[in-house]
Tab-separated table of C-alpha atoms in Angstrom:
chain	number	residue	atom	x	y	z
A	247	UNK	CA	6.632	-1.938	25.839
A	248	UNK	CA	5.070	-2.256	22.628
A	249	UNK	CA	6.542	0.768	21.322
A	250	UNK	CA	10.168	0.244	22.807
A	251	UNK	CA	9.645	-3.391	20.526
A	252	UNK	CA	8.804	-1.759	17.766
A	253	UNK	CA	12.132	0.748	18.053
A	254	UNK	CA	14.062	-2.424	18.168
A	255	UNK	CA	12.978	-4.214	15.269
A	256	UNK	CA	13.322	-0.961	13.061
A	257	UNK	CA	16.571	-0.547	14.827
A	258	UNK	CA	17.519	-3.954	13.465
A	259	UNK	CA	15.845	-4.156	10.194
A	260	UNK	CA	17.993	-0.946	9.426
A	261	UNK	CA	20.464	-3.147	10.337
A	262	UNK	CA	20.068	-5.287	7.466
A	263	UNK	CA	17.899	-7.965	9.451
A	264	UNK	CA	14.523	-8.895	7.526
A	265	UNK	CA	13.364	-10.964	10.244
A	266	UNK	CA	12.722	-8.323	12.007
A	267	UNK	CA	11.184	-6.129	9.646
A	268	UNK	CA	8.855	-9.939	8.995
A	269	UNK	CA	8.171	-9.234	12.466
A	270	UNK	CA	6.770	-6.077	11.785
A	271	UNK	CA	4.669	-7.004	9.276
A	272	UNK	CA	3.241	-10.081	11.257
A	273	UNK	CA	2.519	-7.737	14.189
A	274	UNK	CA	1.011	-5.046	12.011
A	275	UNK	CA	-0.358	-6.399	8.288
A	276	UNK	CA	-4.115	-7.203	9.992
A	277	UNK	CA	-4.194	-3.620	10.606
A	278	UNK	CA	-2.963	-2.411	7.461
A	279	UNK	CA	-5.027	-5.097	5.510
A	280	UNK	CA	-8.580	-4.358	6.986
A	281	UNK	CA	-7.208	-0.116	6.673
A	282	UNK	CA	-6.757	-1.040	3.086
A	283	UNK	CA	-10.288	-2.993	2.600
A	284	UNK	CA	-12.475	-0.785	3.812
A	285	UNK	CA	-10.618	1.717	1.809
A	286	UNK	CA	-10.748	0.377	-1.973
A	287	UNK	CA	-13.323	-2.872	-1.116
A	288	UNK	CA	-11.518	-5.460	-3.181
A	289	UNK	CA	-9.929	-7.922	-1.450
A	290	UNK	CA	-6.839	-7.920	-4.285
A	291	UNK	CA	-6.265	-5.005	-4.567
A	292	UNK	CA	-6.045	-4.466	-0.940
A	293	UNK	CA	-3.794	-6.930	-0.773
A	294	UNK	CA	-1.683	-4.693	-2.899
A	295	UNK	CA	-2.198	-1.770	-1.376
A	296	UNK	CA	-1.334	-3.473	1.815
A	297	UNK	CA	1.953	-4.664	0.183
A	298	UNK	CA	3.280	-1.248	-1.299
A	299	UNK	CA	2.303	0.411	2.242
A	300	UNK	CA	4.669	-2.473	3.779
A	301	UNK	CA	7.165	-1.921	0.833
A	302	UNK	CA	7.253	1.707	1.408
A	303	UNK	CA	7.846	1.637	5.101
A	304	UNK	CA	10.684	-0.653	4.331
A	305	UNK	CA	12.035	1.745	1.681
A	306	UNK	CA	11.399	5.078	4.044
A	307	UNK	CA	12.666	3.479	7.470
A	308	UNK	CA	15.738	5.146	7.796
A	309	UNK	CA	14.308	8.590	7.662
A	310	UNK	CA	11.509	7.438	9.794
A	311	UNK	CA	11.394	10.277	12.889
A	312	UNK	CA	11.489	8.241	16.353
A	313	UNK	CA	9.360	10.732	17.927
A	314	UNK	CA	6.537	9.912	16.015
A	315	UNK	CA	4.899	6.451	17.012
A	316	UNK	CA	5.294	3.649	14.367
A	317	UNK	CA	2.135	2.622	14.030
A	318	UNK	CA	0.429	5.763	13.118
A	319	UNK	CA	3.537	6.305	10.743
A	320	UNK	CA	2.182	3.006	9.083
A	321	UNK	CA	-1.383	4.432	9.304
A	322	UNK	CA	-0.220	7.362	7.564
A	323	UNK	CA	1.303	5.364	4.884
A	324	UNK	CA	-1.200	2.925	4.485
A	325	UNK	CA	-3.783	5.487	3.782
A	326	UNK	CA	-1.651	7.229	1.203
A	327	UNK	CA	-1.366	4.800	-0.601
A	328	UNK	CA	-5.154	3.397	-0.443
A	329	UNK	CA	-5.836	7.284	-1.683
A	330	UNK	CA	-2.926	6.996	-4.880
A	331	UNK	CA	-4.251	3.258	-5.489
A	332	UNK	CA	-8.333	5.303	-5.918
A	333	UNK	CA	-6.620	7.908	-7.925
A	334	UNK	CA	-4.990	5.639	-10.616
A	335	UNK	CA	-8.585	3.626	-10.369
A	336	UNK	CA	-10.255	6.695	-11.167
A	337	UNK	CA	-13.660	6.791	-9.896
A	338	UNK	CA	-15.446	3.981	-7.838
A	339	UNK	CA	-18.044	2.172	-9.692
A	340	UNK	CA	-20.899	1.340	-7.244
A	341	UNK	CA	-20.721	-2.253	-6.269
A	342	UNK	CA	-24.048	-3.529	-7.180
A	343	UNK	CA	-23.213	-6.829	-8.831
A	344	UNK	CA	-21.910	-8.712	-5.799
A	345	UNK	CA	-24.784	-7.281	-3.337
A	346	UNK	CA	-27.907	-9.654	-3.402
A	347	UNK	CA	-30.455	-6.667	-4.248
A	348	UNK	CA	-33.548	-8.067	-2.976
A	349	UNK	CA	-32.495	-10.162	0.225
A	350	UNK	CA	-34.669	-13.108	-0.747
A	351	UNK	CA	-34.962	-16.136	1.368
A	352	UNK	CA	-32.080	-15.528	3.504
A	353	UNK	CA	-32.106	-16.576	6.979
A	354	UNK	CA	-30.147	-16.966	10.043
A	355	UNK	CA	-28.445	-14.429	11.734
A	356	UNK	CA	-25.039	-14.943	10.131
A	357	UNK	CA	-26.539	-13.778	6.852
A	358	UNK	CA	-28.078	-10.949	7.896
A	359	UNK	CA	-25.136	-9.670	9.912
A	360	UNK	CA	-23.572	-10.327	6.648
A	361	UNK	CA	-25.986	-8.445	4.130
A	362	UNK	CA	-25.635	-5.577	6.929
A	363	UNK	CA	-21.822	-5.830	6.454
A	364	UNK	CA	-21.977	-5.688	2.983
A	365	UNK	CA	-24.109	-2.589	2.542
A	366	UNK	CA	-22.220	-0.616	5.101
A	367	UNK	CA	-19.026	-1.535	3.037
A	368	UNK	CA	-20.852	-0.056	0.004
A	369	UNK	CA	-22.166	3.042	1.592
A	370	UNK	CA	-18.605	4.149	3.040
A	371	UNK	CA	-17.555	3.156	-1.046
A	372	UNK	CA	-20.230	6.090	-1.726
A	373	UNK	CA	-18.671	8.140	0.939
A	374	UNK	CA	-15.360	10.913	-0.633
A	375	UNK	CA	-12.041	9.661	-0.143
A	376	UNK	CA	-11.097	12.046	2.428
A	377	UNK	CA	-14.316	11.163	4.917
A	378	UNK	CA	-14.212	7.520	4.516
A	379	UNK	CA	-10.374	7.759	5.596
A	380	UNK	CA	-11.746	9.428	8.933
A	381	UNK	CA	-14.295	6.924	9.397
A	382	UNK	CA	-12.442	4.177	8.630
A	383	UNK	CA	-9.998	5.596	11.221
A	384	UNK	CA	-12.640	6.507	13.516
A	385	UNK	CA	-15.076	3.801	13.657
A	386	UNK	CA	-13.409	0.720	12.245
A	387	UNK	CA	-9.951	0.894	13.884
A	388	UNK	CA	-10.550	2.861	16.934
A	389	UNK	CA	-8.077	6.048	16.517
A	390	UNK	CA	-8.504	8.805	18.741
A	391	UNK	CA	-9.115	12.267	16.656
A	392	UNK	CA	-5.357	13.415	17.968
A	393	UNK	CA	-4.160	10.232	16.074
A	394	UNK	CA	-6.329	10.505	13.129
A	395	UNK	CA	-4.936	14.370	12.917
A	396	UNK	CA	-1.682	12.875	12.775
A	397	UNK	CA	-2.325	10.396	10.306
A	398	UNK	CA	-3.802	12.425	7.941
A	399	UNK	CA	-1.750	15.623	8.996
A	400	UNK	CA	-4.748	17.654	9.234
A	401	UNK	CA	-6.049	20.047	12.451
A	402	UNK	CA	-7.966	17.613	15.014
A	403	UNK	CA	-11.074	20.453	14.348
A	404	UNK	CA	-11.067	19.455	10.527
A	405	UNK	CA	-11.404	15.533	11.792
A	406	UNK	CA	-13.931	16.162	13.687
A	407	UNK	CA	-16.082	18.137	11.207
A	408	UNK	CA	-15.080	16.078	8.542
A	409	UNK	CA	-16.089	13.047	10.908
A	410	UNK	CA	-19.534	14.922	11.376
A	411	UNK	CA	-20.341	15.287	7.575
A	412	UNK	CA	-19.034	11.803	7.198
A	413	UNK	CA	-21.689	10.493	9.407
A	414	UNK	CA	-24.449	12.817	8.236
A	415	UNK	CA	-23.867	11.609	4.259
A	416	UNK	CA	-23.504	8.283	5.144
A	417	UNK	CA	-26.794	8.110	7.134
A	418	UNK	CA	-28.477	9.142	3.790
A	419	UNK	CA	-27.159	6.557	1.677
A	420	UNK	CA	-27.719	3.852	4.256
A	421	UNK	CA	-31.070	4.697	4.494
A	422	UNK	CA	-31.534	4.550	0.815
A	423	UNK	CA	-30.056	1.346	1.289
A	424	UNK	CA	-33.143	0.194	3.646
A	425	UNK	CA	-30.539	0.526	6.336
A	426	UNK	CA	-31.048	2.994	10.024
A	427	UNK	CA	-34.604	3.189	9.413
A	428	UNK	CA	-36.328	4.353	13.101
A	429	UNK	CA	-38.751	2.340	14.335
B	1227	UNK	CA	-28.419	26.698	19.937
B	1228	UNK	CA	-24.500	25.724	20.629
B	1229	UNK	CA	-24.067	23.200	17.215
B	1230	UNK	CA	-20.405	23.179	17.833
B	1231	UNK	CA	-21.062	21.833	21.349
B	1232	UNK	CA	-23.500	19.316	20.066
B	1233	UNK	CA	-21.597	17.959	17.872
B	1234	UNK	CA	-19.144	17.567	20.561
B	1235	UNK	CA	-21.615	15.923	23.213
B	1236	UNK	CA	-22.660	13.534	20.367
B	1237	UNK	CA	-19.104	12.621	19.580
B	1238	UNK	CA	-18.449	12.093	23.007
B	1239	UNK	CA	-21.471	9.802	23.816
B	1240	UNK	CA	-20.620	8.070	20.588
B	1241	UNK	CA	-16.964	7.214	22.120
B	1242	UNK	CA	-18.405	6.089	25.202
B	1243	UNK	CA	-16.583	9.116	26.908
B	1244	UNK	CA	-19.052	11.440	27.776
B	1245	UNK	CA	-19.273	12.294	31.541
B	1246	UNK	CA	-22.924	12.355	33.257
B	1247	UNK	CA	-22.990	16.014	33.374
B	1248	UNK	CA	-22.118	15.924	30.015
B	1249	UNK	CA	-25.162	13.669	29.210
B	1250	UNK	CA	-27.370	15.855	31.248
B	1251	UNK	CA	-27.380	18.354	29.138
B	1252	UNK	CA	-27.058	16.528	25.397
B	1253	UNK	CA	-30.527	15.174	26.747
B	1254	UNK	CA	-31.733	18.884	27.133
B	1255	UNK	CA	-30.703	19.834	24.133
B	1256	UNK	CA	-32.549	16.594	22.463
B	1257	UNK	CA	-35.738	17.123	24.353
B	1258	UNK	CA	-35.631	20.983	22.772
B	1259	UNK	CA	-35.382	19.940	19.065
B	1260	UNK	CA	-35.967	16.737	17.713
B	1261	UNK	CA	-33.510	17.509	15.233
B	1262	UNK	CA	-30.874	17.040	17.555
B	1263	UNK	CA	-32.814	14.085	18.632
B	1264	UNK	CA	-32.853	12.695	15.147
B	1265	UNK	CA	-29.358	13.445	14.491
B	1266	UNK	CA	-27.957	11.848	18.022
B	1267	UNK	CA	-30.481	8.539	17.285
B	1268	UNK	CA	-29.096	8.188	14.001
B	1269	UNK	CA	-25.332	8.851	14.424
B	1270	UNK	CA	-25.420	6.749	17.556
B	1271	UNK	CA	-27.256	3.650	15.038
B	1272	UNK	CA	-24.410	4.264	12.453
B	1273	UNK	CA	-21.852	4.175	14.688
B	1274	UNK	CA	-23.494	0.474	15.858
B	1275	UNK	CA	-23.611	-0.792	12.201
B	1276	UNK	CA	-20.222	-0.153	11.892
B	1277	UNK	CA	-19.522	-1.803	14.332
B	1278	UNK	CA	-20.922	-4.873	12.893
B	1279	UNK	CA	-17.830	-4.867	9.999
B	1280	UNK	CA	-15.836	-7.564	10.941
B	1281	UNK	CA	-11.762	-7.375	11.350
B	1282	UNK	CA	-10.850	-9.709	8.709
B	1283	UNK	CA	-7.363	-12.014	8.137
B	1284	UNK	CA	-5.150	-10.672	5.654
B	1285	UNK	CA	-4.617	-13.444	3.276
B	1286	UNK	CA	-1.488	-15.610	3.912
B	1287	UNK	CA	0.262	-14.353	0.758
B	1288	UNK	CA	0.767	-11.167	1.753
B	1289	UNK	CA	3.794	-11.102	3.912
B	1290	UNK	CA	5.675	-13.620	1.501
B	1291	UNK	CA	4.432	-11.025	-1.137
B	1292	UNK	CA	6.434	-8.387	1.094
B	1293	UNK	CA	9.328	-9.945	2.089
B	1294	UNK	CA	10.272	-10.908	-1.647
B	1295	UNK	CA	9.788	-7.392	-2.317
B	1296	UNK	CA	12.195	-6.475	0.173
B	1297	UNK	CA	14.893	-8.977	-0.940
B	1298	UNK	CA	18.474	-7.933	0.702
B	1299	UNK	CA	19.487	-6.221	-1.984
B	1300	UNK	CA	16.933	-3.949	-1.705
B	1301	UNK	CA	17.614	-3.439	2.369
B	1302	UNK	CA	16.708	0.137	4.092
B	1303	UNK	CA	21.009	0.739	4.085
B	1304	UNK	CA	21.204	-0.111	0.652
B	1305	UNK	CA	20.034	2.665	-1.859
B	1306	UNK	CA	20.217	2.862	-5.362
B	1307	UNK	CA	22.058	5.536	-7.094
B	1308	UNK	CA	19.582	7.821	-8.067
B	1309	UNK	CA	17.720	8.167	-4.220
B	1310	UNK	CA	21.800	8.715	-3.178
B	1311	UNK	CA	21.739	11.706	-5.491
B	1312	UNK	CA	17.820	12.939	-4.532
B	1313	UNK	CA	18.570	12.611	-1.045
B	1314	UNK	CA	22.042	14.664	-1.494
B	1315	UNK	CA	19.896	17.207	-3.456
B	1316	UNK	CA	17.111	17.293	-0.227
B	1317	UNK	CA	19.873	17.061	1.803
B	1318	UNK	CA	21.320	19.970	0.560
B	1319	UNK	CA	18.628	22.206	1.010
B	1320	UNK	CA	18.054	21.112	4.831
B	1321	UNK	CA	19.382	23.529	7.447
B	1322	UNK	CA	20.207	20.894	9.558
B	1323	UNK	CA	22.168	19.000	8.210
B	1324	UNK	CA	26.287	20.640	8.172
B	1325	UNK	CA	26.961	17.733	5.245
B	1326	UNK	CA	26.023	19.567	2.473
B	1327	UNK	CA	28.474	19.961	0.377
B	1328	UNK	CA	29.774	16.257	1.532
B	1329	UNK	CA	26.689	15.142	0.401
B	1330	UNK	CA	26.823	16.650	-2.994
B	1331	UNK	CA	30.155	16.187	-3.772
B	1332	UNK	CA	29.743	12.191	-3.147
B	1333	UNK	CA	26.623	11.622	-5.003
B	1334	UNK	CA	28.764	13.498	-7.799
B	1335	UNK	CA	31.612	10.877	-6.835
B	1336	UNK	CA	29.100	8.239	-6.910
B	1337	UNK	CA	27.387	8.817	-10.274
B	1338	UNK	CA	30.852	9.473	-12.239
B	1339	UNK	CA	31.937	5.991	-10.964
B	1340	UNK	CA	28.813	4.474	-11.494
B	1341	UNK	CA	28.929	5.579	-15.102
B	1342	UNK	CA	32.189	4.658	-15.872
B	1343	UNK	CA	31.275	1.070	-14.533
B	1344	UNK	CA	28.555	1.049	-16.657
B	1345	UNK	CA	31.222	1.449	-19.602
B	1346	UNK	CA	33.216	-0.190	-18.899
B	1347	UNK	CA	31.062	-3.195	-18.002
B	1348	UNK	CA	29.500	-3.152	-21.341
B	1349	UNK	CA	32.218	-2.709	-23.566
B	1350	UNK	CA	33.824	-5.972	-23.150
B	1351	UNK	CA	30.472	-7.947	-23.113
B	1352	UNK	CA	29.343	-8.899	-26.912
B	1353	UNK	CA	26.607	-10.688	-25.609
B	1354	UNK	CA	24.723	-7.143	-24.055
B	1355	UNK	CA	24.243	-4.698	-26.689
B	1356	UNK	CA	24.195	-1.217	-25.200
B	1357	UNK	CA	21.434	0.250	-27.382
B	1358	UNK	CA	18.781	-2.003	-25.524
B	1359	UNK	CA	20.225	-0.704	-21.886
B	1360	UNK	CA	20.266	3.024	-20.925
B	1361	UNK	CA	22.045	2.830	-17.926
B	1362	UNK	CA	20.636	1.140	-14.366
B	1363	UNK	CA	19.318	4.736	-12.976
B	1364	UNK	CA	15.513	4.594	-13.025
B	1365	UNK	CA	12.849	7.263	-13.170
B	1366	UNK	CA	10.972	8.459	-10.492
B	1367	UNK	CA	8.119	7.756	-12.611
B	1368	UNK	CA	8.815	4.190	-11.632
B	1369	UNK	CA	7.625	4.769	-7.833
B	1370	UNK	CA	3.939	4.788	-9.278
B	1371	UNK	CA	4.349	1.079	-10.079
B	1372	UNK	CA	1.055	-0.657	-10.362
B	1373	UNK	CA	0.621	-4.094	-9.287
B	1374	UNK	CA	-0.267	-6.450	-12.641
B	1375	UNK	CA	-0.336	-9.986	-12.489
B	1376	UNK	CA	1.435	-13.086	-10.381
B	1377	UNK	CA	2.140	-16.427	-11.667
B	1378	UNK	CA	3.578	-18.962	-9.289
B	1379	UNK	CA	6.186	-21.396	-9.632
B	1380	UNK	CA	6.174	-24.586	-7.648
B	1381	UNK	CA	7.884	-27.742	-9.713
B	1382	UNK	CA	10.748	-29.498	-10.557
B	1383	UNK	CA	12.198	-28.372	-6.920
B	1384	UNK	CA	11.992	-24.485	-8.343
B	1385	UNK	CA	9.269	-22.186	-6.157
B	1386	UNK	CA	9.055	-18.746	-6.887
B	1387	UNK	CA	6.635	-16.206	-8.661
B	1388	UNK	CA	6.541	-14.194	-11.746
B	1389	UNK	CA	5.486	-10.449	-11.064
B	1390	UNK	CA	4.641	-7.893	-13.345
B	1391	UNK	CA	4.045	-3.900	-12.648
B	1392	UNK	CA	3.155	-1.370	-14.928
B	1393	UNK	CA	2.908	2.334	-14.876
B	1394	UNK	CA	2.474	4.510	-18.032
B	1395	UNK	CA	6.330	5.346	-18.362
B	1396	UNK	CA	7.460	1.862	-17.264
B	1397	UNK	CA	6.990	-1.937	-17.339
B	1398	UNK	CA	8.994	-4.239	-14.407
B	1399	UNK	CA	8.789	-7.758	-14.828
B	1400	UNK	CA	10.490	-9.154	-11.872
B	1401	UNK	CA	11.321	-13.475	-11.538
B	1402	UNK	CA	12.031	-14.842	-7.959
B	1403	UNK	CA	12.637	-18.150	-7.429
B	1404	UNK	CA	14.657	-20.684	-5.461
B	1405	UNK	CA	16.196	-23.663	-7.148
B	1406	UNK	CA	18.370	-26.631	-5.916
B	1407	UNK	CA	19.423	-27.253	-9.447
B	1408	UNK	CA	20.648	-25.370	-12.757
B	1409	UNK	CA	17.608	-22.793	-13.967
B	1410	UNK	CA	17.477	-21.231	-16.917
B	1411	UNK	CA	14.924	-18.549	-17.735
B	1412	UNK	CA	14.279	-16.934	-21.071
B	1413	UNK	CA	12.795	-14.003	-21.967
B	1414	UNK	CA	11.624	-12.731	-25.140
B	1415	UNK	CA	9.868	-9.361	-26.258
B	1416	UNK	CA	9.386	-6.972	-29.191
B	1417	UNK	CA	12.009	-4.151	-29.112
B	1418	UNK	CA	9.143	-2.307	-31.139
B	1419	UNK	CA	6.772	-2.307	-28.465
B	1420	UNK	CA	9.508	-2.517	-25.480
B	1421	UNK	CA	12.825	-0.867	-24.350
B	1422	UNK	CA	14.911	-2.443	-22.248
B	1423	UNK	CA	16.054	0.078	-19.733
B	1424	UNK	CA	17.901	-2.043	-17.030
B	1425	UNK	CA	18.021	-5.024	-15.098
B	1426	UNK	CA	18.498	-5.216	-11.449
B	1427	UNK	CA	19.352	-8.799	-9.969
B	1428	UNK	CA	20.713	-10.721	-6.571
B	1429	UNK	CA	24.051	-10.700	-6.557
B	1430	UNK	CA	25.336	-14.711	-7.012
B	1431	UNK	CA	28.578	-15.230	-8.431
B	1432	UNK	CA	26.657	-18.294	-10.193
B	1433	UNK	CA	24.151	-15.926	-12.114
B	1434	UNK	CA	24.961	-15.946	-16.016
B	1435	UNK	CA	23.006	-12.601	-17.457
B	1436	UNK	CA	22.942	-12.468	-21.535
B	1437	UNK	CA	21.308	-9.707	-22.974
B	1438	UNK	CA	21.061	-9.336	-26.704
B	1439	UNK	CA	18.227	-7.140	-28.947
B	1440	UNK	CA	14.813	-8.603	-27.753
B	1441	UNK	CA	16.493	-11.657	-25.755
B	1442	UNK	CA	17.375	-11.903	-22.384
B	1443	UNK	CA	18.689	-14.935	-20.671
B	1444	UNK	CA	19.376	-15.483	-17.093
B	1445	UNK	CA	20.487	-18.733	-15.831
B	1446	UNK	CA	22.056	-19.647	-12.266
B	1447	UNK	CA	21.331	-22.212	-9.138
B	1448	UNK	CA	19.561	-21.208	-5.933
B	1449	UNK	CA	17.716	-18.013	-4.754
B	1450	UNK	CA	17.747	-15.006	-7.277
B	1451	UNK	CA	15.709	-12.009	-7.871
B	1452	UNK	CA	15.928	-9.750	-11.219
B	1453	UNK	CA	13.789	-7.235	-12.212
B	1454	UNK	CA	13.506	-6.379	-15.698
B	1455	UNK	CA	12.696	-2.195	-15.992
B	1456	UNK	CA	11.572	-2.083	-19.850
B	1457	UNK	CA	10.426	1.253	-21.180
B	1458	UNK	CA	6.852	1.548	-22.463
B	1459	UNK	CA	7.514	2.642	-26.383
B	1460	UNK	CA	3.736	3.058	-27.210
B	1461	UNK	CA	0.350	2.814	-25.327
B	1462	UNK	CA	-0.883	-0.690	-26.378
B	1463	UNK	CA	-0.498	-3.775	-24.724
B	1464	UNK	CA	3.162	-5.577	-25.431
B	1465	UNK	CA	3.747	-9.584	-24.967
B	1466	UNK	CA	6.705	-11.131	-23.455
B	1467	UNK	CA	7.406	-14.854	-23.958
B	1468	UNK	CA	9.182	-15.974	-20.376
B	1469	UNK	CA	10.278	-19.515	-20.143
B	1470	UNK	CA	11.744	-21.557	-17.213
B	1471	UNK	CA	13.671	-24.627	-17.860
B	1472	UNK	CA	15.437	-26.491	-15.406
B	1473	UNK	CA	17.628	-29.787	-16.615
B	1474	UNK	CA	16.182	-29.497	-19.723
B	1475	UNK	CA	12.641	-29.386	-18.314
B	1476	UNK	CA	10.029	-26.410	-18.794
B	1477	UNK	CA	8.608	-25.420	-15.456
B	1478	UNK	CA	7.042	-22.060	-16.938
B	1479	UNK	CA	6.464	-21.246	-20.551
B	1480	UNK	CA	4.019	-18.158	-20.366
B	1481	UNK	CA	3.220	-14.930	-22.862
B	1482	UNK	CA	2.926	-12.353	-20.117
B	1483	UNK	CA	1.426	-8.288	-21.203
B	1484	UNK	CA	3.484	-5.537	-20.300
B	1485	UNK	CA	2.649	-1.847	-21.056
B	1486	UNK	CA	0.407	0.505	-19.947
B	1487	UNK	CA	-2.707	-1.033	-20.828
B	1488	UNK	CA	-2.038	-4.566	-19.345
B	1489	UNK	CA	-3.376	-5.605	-16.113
């Protein structure tokens, strides 16, 4: 179902019919947006990274291989070009002047789910390229490791160790963060 | 101790997928070493914080961002001449494919007739000078575009937006808009800092294009798209005056940086 819907609105966008390639991106750009957040952290420039990933699916549809599914095509692309967007940045600069620091008088839940949120978002910033793509894949949108292989066109062994020394780095630098301290 | 299989069991209980068997003996190995006890506790509380990060809405810009992007000139069937020639040149080289030499020989077709349009487009023209235009095939260095800055347009019953992207080899300033009366935009740069390289537009038989050494002048009545590809002659930062006028009055009168250095 989903998938056969997807084959038609290629099928007709390669027709020449933007609405159906619009349809496309309404069905898919949540995905791509948050893959492109947690990715490069800035809400513009995800936005343009989420944009060129759209852009370039449109451009590269007609050799797009039916066998493959669409959406980890889009994945695939999306992720490329969060990793050439980081390149051109050069290196991330720790994102210390929109964190609170010292969490003061905040209260309520919301906040602290929040604050929590925030540092999380800065520790996979700390994490390399190449393991925050498999956590972002992994934890934050749900991927199997046989779909995260063939996103990132690497051996399903290599996601799963990278996955492992993902986890392992980022449990140091949320626990410099005060964060995953055991009770 | 089995660290491969460890790993595994933790993965597994992470996922929610491992099997009660499985658990069995993950708890074995945890009650042997608290390092495995350590690492399980703490992969399993990372795992839960990021869970916490919220799925957020992509702002509402974005798909009108796309779809202008993807304007009909620019559909997946349409493709300018230089991917016609890479593909033939891939194409080529692919097994596969028995059009080889069909291929090649087309994109050879293609790219004589192209250039003798280009001629003979710009001979008869006094108002384009060809040393400010090298022809409308662009670089490949042009697929590293950088996104710069968007102005919107929203007055005088014109909307659209005024894009800019940059990479070290090339500057695109691309206007979009949609107008129910005559619009006139104006664009003026430094052929010092700039080089015009091409300009790719909608095609209306309305659209008036003038092109003359540091001036270019579109003018034409409802939707169009051009894209200005200017060649980046030094490193610094280079201005460009665009104005929009419609019946006489100015909608957009900005000083926009192009170049490698703008953002």
């Amino acid at each position: 179902m989903p998938e056969q819907v997807d084959e038609e609105l290629i099928r007709q966008s390669l027709e020449g019919n933007r609405e159906a390639f619009g349809r496309l991106v309404d069905r898919y750009q949540k995905t791509v947006y948050n893959v492109a957040l947690r990715m490069v952290h800035d809400e513009a420039d995800a936005e343009d990274v989420a944009q060129l990933a759209f852009v370039r699916v449109f451009q590269k549809l007609r050799i797009f291989d039916p066998k493959y599914k669409f959406f980890s095509w889009l994945y695939r692309i999306t992720v490329n070009e969060a990793l050439n967007f980081l390149k051109q940045k050069k290196q991330f600069e720790p994102f210390d002047e929109e964190s609170p620091g010292e969490p003061a008088d905040r209260e309520g839940v919301e906040e602290e789910k929040e604050e929590l949120e925030r540092k999380v978002q800065d520790g996979l910033m700390e994490l390399k390229v190449d393991h925050r793509a498999v956590v972002v894949l992994k934890h934050l949108q749900g991927l199997s490791y046989a779909e995260i292989a063939q996103i990132l066109e690497i051996p399903e062994k290599t996601v799963k160790s990278r996955l492992f020394t993902a986890r392992t780095v980022l449990k140091n630098i949320l626990l410099n963060k005060g964060l995953g301290k055991h009770g | 101790m089995d660290n491969e299989r460890i790993i595994e069991l933790i993965n597994k209980e992470i996922d929610g997928t491992i099997l009660p068997a499985e658990r069995v003996v993950l708890e074995q190995y945890c009650s042997g070493s608290t390092e495995v006890q350590e690492m399980s506790r703490d992969f399993n509380q990372i795992a839960s914080m990021l869970r916490e990060v919220k799925h957020v809405d992509p702002p509402s810009t974005l798909k009108a961002r796309v779809m202008r992007e993807i304007a009909p000139e620019k559909a997946p069937h349409y493709q300018p001449l230089w991917q016609v020639l890479r593909t033939s040149v891939v194409d080529f080289f692919q097994p596969r494919t028995g059009f080889r030499f069909a291929y090649a020989f087309s994109g050879g077709v293609l790219a004589g007739i192209a250039l003798f349009a280009l001629f003979a487009s710009i001979s008869g023209r006094p108002s384009f000078e060809s040393g400010d235009a090298i022809g409308t095939m662009i670089s490949s260095s042009a697929r590293n575009l950088q996104l710069g800055r968007e102005f919107t347009i929203n007055a005088g019953g014109v909307s659209g937006a005024v894009t800019t992207q940059h990479s070290e080899e090339i500057s695109v300033l691309t206007v979009n808009f949609n107008a129910s009366s005559d619009v006139v935009t104006h664009i003026s740069y430094d052929p010092a800092s700039l080089t015009m390289k091409a300009v790719r537009r909608s095609e209306d038989p309305g659209d008036h294009l003038v092109v003359r050494g540091g001036e270019i002048e579109l003018s034409g009545v409802g939707n169009h798209t051009f894209a200005i590809y200017f060649g980046n002659i030094s490193n610094s930062v280079a201005p460009v005056r665009v104005t929009i006028l419609s019946s006489g009055n100015s909608l957009f009168d900005n000083t926009i940086a192009l170049g490698p250095q703008a953002r």
